[in-house]
Coordinates of C-alpha atoms in Angstrom, one line a residue:
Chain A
X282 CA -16.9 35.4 -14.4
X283 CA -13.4 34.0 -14.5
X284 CA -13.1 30.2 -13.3
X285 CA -11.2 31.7 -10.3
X286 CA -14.3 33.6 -9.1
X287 CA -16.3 30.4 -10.0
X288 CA -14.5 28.9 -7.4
X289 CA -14.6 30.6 -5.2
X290 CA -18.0 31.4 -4.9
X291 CA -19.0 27.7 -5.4
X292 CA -16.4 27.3 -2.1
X293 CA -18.0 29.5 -0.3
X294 CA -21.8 28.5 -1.5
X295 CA -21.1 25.0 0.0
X296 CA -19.5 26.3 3.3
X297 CA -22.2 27.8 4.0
X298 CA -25.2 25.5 3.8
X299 CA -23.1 22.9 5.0
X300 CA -22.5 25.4 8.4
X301 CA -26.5 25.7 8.1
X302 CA -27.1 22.8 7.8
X303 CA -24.7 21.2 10.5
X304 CA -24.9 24.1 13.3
X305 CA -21.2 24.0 13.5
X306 CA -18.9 26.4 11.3
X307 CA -17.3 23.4 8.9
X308 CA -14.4 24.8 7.4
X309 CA -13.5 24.5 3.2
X310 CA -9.9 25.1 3.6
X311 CA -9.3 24.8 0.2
X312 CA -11.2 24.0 -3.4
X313 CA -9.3 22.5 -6.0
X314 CA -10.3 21.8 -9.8
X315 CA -7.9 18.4 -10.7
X316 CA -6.7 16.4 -14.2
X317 CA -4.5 13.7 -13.2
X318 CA -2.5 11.9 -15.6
X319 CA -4.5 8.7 -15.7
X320 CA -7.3 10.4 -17.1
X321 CA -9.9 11.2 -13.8
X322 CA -10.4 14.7 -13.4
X323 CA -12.7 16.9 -10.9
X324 CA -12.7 18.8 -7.8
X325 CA -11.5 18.0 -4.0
X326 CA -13.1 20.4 -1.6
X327 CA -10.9 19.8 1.7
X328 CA -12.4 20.0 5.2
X329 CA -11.9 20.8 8.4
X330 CA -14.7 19.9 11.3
X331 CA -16.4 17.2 8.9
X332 CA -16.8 13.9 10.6
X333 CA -18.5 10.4 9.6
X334 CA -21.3 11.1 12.3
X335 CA -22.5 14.1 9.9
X336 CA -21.9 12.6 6.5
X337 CA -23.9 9.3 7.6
X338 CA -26.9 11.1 9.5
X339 CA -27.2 14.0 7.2
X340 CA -25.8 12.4 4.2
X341 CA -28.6 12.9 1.5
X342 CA -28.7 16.4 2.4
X343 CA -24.5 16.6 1.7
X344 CA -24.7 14.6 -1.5
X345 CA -27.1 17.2 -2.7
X346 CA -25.4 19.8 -1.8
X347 CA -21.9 18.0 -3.6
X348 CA -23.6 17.7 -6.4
X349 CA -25.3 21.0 -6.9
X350 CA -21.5 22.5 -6.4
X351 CA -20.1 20.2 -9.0
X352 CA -22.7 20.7 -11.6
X353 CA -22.3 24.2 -11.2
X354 CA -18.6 23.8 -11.7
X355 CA -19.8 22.0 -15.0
X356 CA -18.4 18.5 -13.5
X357 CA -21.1 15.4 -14.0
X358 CA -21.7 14.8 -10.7
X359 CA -21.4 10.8 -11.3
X360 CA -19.2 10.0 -8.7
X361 CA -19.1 11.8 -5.5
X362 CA -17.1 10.6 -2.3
X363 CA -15.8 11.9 1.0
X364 CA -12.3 10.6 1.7
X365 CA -11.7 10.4 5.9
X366 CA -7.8 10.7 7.1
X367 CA -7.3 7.0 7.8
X368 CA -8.3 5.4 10.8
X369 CA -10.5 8.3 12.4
X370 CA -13.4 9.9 12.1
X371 CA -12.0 13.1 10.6
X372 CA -13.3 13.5 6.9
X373 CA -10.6 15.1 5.0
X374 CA -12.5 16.5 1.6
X375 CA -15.3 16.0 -0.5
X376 CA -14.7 15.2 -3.8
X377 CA -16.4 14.8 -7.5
X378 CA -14.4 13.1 -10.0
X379 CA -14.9 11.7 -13.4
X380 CA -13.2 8.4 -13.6
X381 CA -10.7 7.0 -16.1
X382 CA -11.5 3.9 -17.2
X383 CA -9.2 2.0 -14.7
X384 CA -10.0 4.1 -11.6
X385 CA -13.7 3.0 -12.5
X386 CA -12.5 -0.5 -11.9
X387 CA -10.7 0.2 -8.6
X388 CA -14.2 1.9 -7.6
X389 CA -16.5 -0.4 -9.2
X390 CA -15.5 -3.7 -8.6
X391 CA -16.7 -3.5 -4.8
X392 CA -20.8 -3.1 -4.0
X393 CA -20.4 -1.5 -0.6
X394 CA -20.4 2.2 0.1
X395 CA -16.2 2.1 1.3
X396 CA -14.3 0.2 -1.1
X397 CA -11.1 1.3 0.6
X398 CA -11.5 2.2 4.3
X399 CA -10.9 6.0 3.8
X400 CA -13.1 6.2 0.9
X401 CA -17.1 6.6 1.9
X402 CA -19.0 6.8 -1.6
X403 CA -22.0 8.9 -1.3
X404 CA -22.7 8.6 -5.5
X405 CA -21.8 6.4 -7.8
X406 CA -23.5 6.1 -11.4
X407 CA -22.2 2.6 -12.7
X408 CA -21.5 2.3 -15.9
X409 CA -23.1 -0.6 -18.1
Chain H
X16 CA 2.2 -22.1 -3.4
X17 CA 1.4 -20.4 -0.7
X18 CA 0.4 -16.8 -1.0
X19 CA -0.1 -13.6 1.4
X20 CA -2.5 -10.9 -0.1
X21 CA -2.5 -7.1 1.6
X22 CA -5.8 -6.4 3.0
X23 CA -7.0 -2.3 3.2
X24 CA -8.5 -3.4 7.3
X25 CA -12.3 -3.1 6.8
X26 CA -14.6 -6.1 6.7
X27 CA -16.4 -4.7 3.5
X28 CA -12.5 -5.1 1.7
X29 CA -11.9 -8.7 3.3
X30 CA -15.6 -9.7 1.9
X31 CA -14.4 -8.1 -1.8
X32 CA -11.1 -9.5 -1.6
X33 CA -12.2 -13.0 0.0
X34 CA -15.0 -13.7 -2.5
X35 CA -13.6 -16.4 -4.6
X36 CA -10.5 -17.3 -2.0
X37 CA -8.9 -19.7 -3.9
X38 CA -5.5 -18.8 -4.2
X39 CA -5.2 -16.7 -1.0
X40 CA -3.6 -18.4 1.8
X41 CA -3.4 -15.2 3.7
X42 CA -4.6 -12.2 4.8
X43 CA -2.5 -9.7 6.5
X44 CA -3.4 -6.0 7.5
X45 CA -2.4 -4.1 10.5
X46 CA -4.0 -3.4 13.7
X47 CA -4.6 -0.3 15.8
X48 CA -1.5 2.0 16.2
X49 CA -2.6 3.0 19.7
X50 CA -0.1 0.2 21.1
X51 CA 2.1 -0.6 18.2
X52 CA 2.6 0.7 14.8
X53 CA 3.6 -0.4 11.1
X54 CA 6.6 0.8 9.2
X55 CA 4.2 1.6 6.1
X56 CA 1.2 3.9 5.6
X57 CA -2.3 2.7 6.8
X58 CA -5.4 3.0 5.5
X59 CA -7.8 2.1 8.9
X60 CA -7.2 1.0 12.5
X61 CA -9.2 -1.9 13.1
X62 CA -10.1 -2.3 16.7
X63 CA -9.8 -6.1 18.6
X64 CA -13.6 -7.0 17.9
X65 CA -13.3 -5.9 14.3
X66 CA -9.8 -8.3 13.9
X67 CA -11.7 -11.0 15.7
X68 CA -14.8 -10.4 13.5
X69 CA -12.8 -10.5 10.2
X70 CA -10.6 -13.1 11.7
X71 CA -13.6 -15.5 11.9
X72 CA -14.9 -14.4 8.4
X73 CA -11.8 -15.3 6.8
X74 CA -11.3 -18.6 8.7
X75 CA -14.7 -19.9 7.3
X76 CA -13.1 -19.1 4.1
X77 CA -10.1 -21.2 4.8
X78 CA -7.8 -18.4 4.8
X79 CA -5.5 -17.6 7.0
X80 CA -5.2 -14.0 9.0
X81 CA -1.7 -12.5 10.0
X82 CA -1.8 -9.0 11.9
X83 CA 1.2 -6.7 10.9
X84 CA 2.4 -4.5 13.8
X85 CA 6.3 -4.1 12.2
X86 CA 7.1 -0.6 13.2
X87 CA 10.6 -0.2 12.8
X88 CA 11.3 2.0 15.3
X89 CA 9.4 2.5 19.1
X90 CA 11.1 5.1 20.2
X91 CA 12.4 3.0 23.3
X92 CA 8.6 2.5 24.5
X93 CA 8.0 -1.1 24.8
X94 CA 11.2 -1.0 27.3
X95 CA 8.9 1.3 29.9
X96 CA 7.4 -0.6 32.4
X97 CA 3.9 1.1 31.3
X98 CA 4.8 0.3 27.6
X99 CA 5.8 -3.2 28.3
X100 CA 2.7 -3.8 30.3
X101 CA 0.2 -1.8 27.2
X102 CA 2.2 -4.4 24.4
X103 CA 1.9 -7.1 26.6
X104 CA -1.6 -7.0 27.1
X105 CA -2.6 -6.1 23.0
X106 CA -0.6 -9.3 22.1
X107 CA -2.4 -10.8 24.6
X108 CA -5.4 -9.8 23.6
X109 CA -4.9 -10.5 20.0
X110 CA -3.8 -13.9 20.6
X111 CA -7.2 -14.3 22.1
X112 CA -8.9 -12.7 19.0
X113 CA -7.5 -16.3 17.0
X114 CA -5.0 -14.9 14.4
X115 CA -3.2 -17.1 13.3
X116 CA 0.4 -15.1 12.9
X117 CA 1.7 -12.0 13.9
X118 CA 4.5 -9.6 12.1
X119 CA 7.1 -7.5 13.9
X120 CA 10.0 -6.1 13.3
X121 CA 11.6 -5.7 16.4
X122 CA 14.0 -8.1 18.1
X123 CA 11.9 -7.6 21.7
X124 CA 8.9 -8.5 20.1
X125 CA 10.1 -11.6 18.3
X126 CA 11.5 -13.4 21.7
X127 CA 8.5 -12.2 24.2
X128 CA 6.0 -13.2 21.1
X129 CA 7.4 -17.0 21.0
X130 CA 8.0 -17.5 24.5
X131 CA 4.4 -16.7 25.3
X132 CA 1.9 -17.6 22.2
X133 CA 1.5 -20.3 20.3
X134 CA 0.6 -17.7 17.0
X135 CA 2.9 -17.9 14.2
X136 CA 5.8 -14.8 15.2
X137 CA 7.0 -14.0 11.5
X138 CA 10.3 -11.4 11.4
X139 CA 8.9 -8.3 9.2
X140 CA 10.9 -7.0 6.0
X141 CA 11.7 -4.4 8.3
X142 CA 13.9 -6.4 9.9
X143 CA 16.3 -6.2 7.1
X144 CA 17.5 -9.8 7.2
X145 CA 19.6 -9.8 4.0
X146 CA 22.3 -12.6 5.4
X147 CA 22.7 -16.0 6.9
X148 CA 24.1 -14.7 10.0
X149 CA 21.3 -12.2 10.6
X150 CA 18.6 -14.8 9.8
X151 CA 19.9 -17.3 12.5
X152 CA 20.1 -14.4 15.1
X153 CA 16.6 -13.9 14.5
X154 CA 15.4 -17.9 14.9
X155 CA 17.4 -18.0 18.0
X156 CA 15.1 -15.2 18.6
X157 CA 11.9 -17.6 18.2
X158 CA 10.5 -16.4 14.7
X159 CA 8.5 -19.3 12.8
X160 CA 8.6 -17.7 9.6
X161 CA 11.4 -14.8 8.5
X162 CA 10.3 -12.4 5.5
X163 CA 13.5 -11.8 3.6
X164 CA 14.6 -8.1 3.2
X165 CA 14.1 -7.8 -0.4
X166 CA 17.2 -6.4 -1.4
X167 CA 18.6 -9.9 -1.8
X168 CA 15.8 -11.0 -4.0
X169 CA 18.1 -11.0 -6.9
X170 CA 21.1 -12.3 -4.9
X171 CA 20.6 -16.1 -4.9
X172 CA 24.1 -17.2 -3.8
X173 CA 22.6 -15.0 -0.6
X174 CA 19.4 -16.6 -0.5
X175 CA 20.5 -19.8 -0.9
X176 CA 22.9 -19.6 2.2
X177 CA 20.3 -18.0 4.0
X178 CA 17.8 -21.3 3.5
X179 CA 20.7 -23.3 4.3
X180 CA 21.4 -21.7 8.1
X181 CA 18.1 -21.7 9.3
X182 CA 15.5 -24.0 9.5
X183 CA 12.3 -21.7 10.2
X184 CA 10.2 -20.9 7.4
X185 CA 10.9 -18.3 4.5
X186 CA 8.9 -15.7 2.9
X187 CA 9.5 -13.4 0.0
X188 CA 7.7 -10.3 -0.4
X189 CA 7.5 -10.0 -4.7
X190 CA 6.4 -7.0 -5.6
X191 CA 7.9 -3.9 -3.6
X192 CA 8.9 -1.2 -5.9
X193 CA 11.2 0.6 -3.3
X194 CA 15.3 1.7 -4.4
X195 CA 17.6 -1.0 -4.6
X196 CA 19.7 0.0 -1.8
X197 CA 17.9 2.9 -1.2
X198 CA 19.5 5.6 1.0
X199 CA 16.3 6.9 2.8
X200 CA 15.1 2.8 3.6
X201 CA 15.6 3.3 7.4
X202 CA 14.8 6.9 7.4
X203 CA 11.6 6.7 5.8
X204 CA 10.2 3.7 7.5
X205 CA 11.1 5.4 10.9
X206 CA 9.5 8.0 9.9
X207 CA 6.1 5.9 8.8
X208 CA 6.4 3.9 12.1
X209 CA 6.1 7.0 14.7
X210 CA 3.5 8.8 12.3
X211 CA 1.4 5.9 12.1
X212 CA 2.3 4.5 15.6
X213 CA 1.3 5.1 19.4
X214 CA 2.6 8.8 20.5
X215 CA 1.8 12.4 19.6
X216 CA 0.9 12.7 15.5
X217 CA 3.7 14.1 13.7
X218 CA 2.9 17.5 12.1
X219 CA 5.2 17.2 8.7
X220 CA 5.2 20.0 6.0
X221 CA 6.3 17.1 3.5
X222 CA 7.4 13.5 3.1
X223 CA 10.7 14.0 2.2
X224 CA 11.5 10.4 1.2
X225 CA 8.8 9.8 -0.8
X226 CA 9.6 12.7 -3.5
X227 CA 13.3 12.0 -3.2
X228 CA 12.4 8.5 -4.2
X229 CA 10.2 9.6 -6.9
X230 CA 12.4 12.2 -8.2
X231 CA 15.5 9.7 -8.6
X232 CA 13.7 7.7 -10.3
X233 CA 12.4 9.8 -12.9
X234 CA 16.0 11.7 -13.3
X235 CA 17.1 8.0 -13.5
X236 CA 14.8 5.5 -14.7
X237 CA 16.9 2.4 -14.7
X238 CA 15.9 2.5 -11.1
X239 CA 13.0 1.2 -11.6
X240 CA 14.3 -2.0 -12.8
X241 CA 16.9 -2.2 -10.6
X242 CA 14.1 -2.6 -7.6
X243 CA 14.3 -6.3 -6.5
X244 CA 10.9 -7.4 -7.5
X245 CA 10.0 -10.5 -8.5
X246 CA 8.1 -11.2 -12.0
X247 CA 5.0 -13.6 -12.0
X248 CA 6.6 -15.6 -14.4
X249 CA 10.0 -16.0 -12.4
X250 CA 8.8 -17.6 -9.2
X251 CA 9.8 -20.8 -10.5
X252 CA 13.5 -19.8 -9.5
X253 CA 13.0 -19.3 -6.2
X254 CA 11.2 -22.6 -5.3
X255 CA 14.4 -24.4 -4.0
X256 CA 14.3 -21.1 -1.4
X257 CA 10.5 -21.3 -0.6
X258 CA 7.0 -21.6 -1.7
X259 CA 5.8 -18.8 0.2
X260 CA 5.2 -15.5 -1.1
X261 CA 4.1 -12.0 -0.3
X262 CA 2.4 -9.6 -2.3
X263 CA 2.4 -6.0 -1.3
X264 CA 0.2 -3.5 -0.9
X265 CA -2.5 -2.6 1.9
X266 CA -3.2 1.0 0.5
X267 CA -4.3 0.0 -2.5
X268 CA -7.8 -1.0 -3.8
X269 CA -9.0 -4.7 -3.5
X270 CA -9.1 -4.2 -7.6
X271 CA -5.9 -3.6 -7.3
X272 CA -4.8 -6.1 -5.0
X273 CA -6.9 -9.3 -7.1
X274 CA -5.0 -8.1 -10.4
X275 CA -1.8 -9.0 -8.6
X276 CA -3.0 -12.1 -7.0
X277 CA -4.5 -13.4 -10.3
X278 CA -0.7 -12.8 -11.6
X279 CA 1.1 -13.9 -9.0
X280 CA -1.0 -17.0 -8.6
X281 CA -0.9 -17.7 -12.4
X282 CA 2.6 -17.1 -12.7
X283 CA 1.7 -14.7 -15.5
X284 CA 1.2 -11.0 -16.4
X285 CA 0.3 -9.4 -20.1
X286 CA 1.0 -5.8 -19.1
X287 CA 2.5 -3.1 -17.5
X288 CA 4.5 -4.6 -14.7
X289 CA 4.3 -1.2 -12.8
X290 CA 0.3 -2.3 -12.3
X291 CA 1.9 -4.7 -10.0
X292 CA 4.2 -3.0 -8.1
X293 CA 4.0 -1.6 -4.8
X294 CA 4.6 2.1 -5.6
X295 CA 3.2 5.2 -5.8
X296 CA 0.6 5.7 -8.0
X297 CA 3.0 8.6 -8.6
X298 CA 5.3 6.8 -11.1
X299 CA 2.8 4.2 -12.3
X300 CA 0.9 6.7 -14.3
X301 CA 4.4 7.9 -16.1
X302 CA 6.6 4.7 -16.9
X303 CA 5.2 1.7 -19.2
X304 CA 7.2 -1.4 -18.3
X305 CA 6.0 -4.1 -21.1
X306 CA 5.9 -7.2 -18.5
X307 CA 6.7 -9.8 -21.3
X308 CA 9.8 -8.5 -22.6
X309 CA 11.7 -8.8 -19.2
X310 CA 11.5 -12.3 -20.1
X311 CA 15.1 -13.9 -19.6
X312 CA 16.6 -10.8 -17.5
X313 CA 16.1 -13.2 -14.5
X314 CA 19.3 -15.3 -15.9
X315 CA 21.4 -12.4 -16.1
X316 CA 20.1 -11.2 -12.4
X317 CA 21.0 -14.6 -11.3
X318 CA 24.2 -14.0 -11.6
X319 CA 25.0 -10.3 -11.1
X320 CA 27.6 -9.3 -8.8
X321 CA 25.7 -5.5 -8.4
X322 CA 28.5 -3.6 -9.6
X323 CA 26.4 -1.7 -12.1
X324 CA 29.1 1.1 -13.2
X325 CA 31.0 -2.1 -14.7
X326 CA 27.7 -4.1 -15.6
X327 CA 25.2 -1.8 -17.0
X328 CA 22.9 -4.1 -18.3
X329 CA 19.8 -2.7 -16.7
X330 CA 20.8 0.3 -18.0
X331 CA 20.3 -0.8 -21.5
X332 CA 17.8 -3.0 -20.8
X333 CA 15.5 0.4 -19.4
X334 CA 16.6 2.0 -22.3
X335 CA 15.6 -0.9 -24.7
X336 CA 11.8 -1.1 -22.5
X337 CA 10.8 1.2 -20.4
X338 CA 8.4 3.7 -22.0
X339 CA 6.5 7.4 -20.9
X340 CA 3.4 8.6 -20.8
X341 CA 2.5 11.1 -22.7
X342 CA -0.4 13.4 -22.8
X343 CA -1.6 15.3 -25.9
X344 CA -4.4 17.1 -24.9
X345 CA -6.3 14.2 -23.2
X346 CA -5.2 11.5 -25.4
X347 CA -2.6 8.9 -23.9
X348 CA 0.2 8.4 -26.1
X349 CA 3.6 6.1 -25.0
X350 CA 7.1 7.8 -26.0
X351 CA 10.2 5.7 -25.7
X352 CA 13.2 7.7 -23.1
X353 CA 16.3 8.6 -25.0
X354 CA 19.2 6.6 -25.3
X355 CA 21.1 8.4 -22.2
X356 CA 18.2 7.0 -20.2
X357 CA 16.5 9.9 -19.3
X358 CA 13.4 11.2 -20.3

């Protein structure tokens, strides 16, 4: 199976229980596998119909699912958040990344679940 | 030395950010853009309980709160008598909330702010007061406190004429990483202030601005020293202006935010001076600017007459420090630009 068709079955995977699991056809627009040049890599999974409501009252059931969908991409699922467009409701993707060193910082050195106000962390294995 | 610290808008950030307060004078963020908005991009839209909450919270910290609401363009709504009456009552209401200063941009606000509060009216960097003459327009205004546009920050013969013709207070915001005369200014924060402002949301393909401002300065990399930020180390100069400065910055983590204030409060930074700058992450990840060896270009700022085709000392001075990024594989490596100045 080429990475493409990994995708794209891992997209549609997640759609789906997320649509079972929330009564509501939630929308992946879009998957994305990412390396950015500080180091972090991962996946953004962008969504439409996602709101804070769901991720806070059904949020074990999401994280699972997140992480299921990034293991099977072969990403460590150490660090999975939701990032919400700012100042609403709205999430905008779900996202698994492995942290450079410094973005570990920018994460880390908060203890609360939102470190920024459009970031909502629903895994975060801290390093020793 | 009194210092204002960016704030992301979320009580969980103020209690990060606010944990050891000791040299934070103030916090600023913005409010809701349901009334009025703020020239730059926003990261939450904290209702009046939540400003009065986190008001509170950082008085019993001894800190200071200022609410930012400096869009720089309204699009002719606070002259409506329905937008007159919606302002009215939010500055109103946020005056009741106990903040202890407010930041606009726009002339209207400044004389209906100090004719009917008692808060602190402060004249936003969007206001672009870069002269003596423009600064006393806006105290006859009523601002307490004016926040220099920072494209003088390097022009002292300016800034000292400036301190001269008024007597309200002076602020200077250190660390913005924008153009130095940049052609889009306006534009862009126009832009910024009706998408994050009251009205219907814009629907953009692409910020135009921000990759023009990008892409300049990575076709031309003396740009970046050219910005009119102000080192850690070289705040000592401008303490016969004021003692009050700015760090920029609500988008960015409280990590983020506490590196700068930690420099900025120690007058001292052993690293990468982009890590302090207000840009986008964009360019911080490419350029390496070794802090330290800026040391002494202040003297040579001091006295620049900004005719750079005759000058060209930042020019060789990029060339001399500014390195790249470079990735081999996954491995970071640093690359120097060439000697034309581009990479």
């Amino acid at each position: 199976m080429t990475i493409t068709d990994r995708l794209s079955k891992n997209r549609g995977q997640l759609e789906s229980k997320l649509r079972n699991l929330l009564a509501k056809p939630v929308f992946l627009i879009e998957t994305d596998i990412f390396s950015l040049p500080c180091g972090c890599c991962g996946i953004t999974i962008n969504t439409r119909g996602l709101q804070a409501d769901d991720l806070e009252i059904f949020e074990e059931h999401i994280t699972q699912y997140l992480e299921a969908a990034s293991s099977d991409l072969e990403i460590e699922p150490s660090f999975l958040f939701a990032r919400l467009v700012p100042g609403t409701a709205e999430i905008a993707s779900l996202n698994s990344r492995l942290l450079c060193s410094r973005c570990y910082m920018d994460f880390a050195r908060g203890s609360g679940k939102m470190p920024r106000p459009d970031i909502y962390i629903l895994n975060f294995d801290r390093r020793e | 030395m009194k210092l204002y610290v960016p704030h992301t808008g979320h009580m969980e950030g103020l209690q990060d950010l606010l944990a050891c307060p000791e040299n934070i004078y103030a916090v600023y963020m913005a409010g809701t853009p349901d009334y009025v908005g703020t020239g730059r991009t926003n990261l939450s839209a904290p209702g009046l309980e939540e400003i009065r909450e986190q008001t509170e919270y950082a008085h019993e910290r001894g800190v200071k709160m200022e609410i930012v609401l400096n869009s720089s363009c309204m699009g002719g709504q606070h002259l409506t008598p329905q937008g007159f009456n919606k302002i009215n009552w939010y500055f109103d209401q946020l005056n009741r909330s106990g903040i202890d200063s407010i930041t606009v941009a726009e002339p209207y606000f400044v004389e209906m702010l100090s004719r009917e509060y008692d808060m602190e009216v402060v004249v936003s960097v969007l206001s672009f007061v870069d002269s003596p003459q423009k600064a006393v327009f806006y105290e006859e205004l009523g601002a307490d406190t004016i926040v220099i546009d920072p494209a003088v920050n390097r022009d002292f013969p300016k800034l000292e004429a400036i301190k001269d013709s008024v007597s309200c207070g002076l602020k200077l915001l250190v660390n913005e990483g924008c153009l130095y005369q940049c052609p889009f200014r306006y534009a862009h924060f126009n832009f910024f202030s009706h998408a994050n402002g009251p009205g219907p949301k814009l629907n953009v393909l692409d910020d135009y601005y921000y990759y023009k401002c990008l892409s300049i300065r990575i076709n031309d990399p003396q740009q970046l020293l050219k910005s009119p930020w102000i080192r850690p180390e070289d705040l000592k100069e401008y303490e016969h202006i004021t003692d009050t400065f700015k760090i920029g910055g609500r988008t960015h983590f409280t990590n983020w935010i506490l590196n700068n204030v930690q420099a900025y409060a120690g007058r001292h930074y052993d690293g990468n001076l982009m890590d302090l700058l207000d840009c986008p992450k964009d360019i911080r990840d490419l350029f390496y600017i070794p802090n330290k060896e800026l040391e002494g270009a202040i003297s040579q700022w001091k006295r620049c007459g900004k005719v750079c085709n005759k000058c060209g000392y930042c020019k060789r001075l990029t060339e001399k420090v500014v390195q790249v990024y470079s990735a081999d594989g996954t491995r970071q490596a640093l690359q120097p630009l060439n000697t034309e100045g581009r990479i």
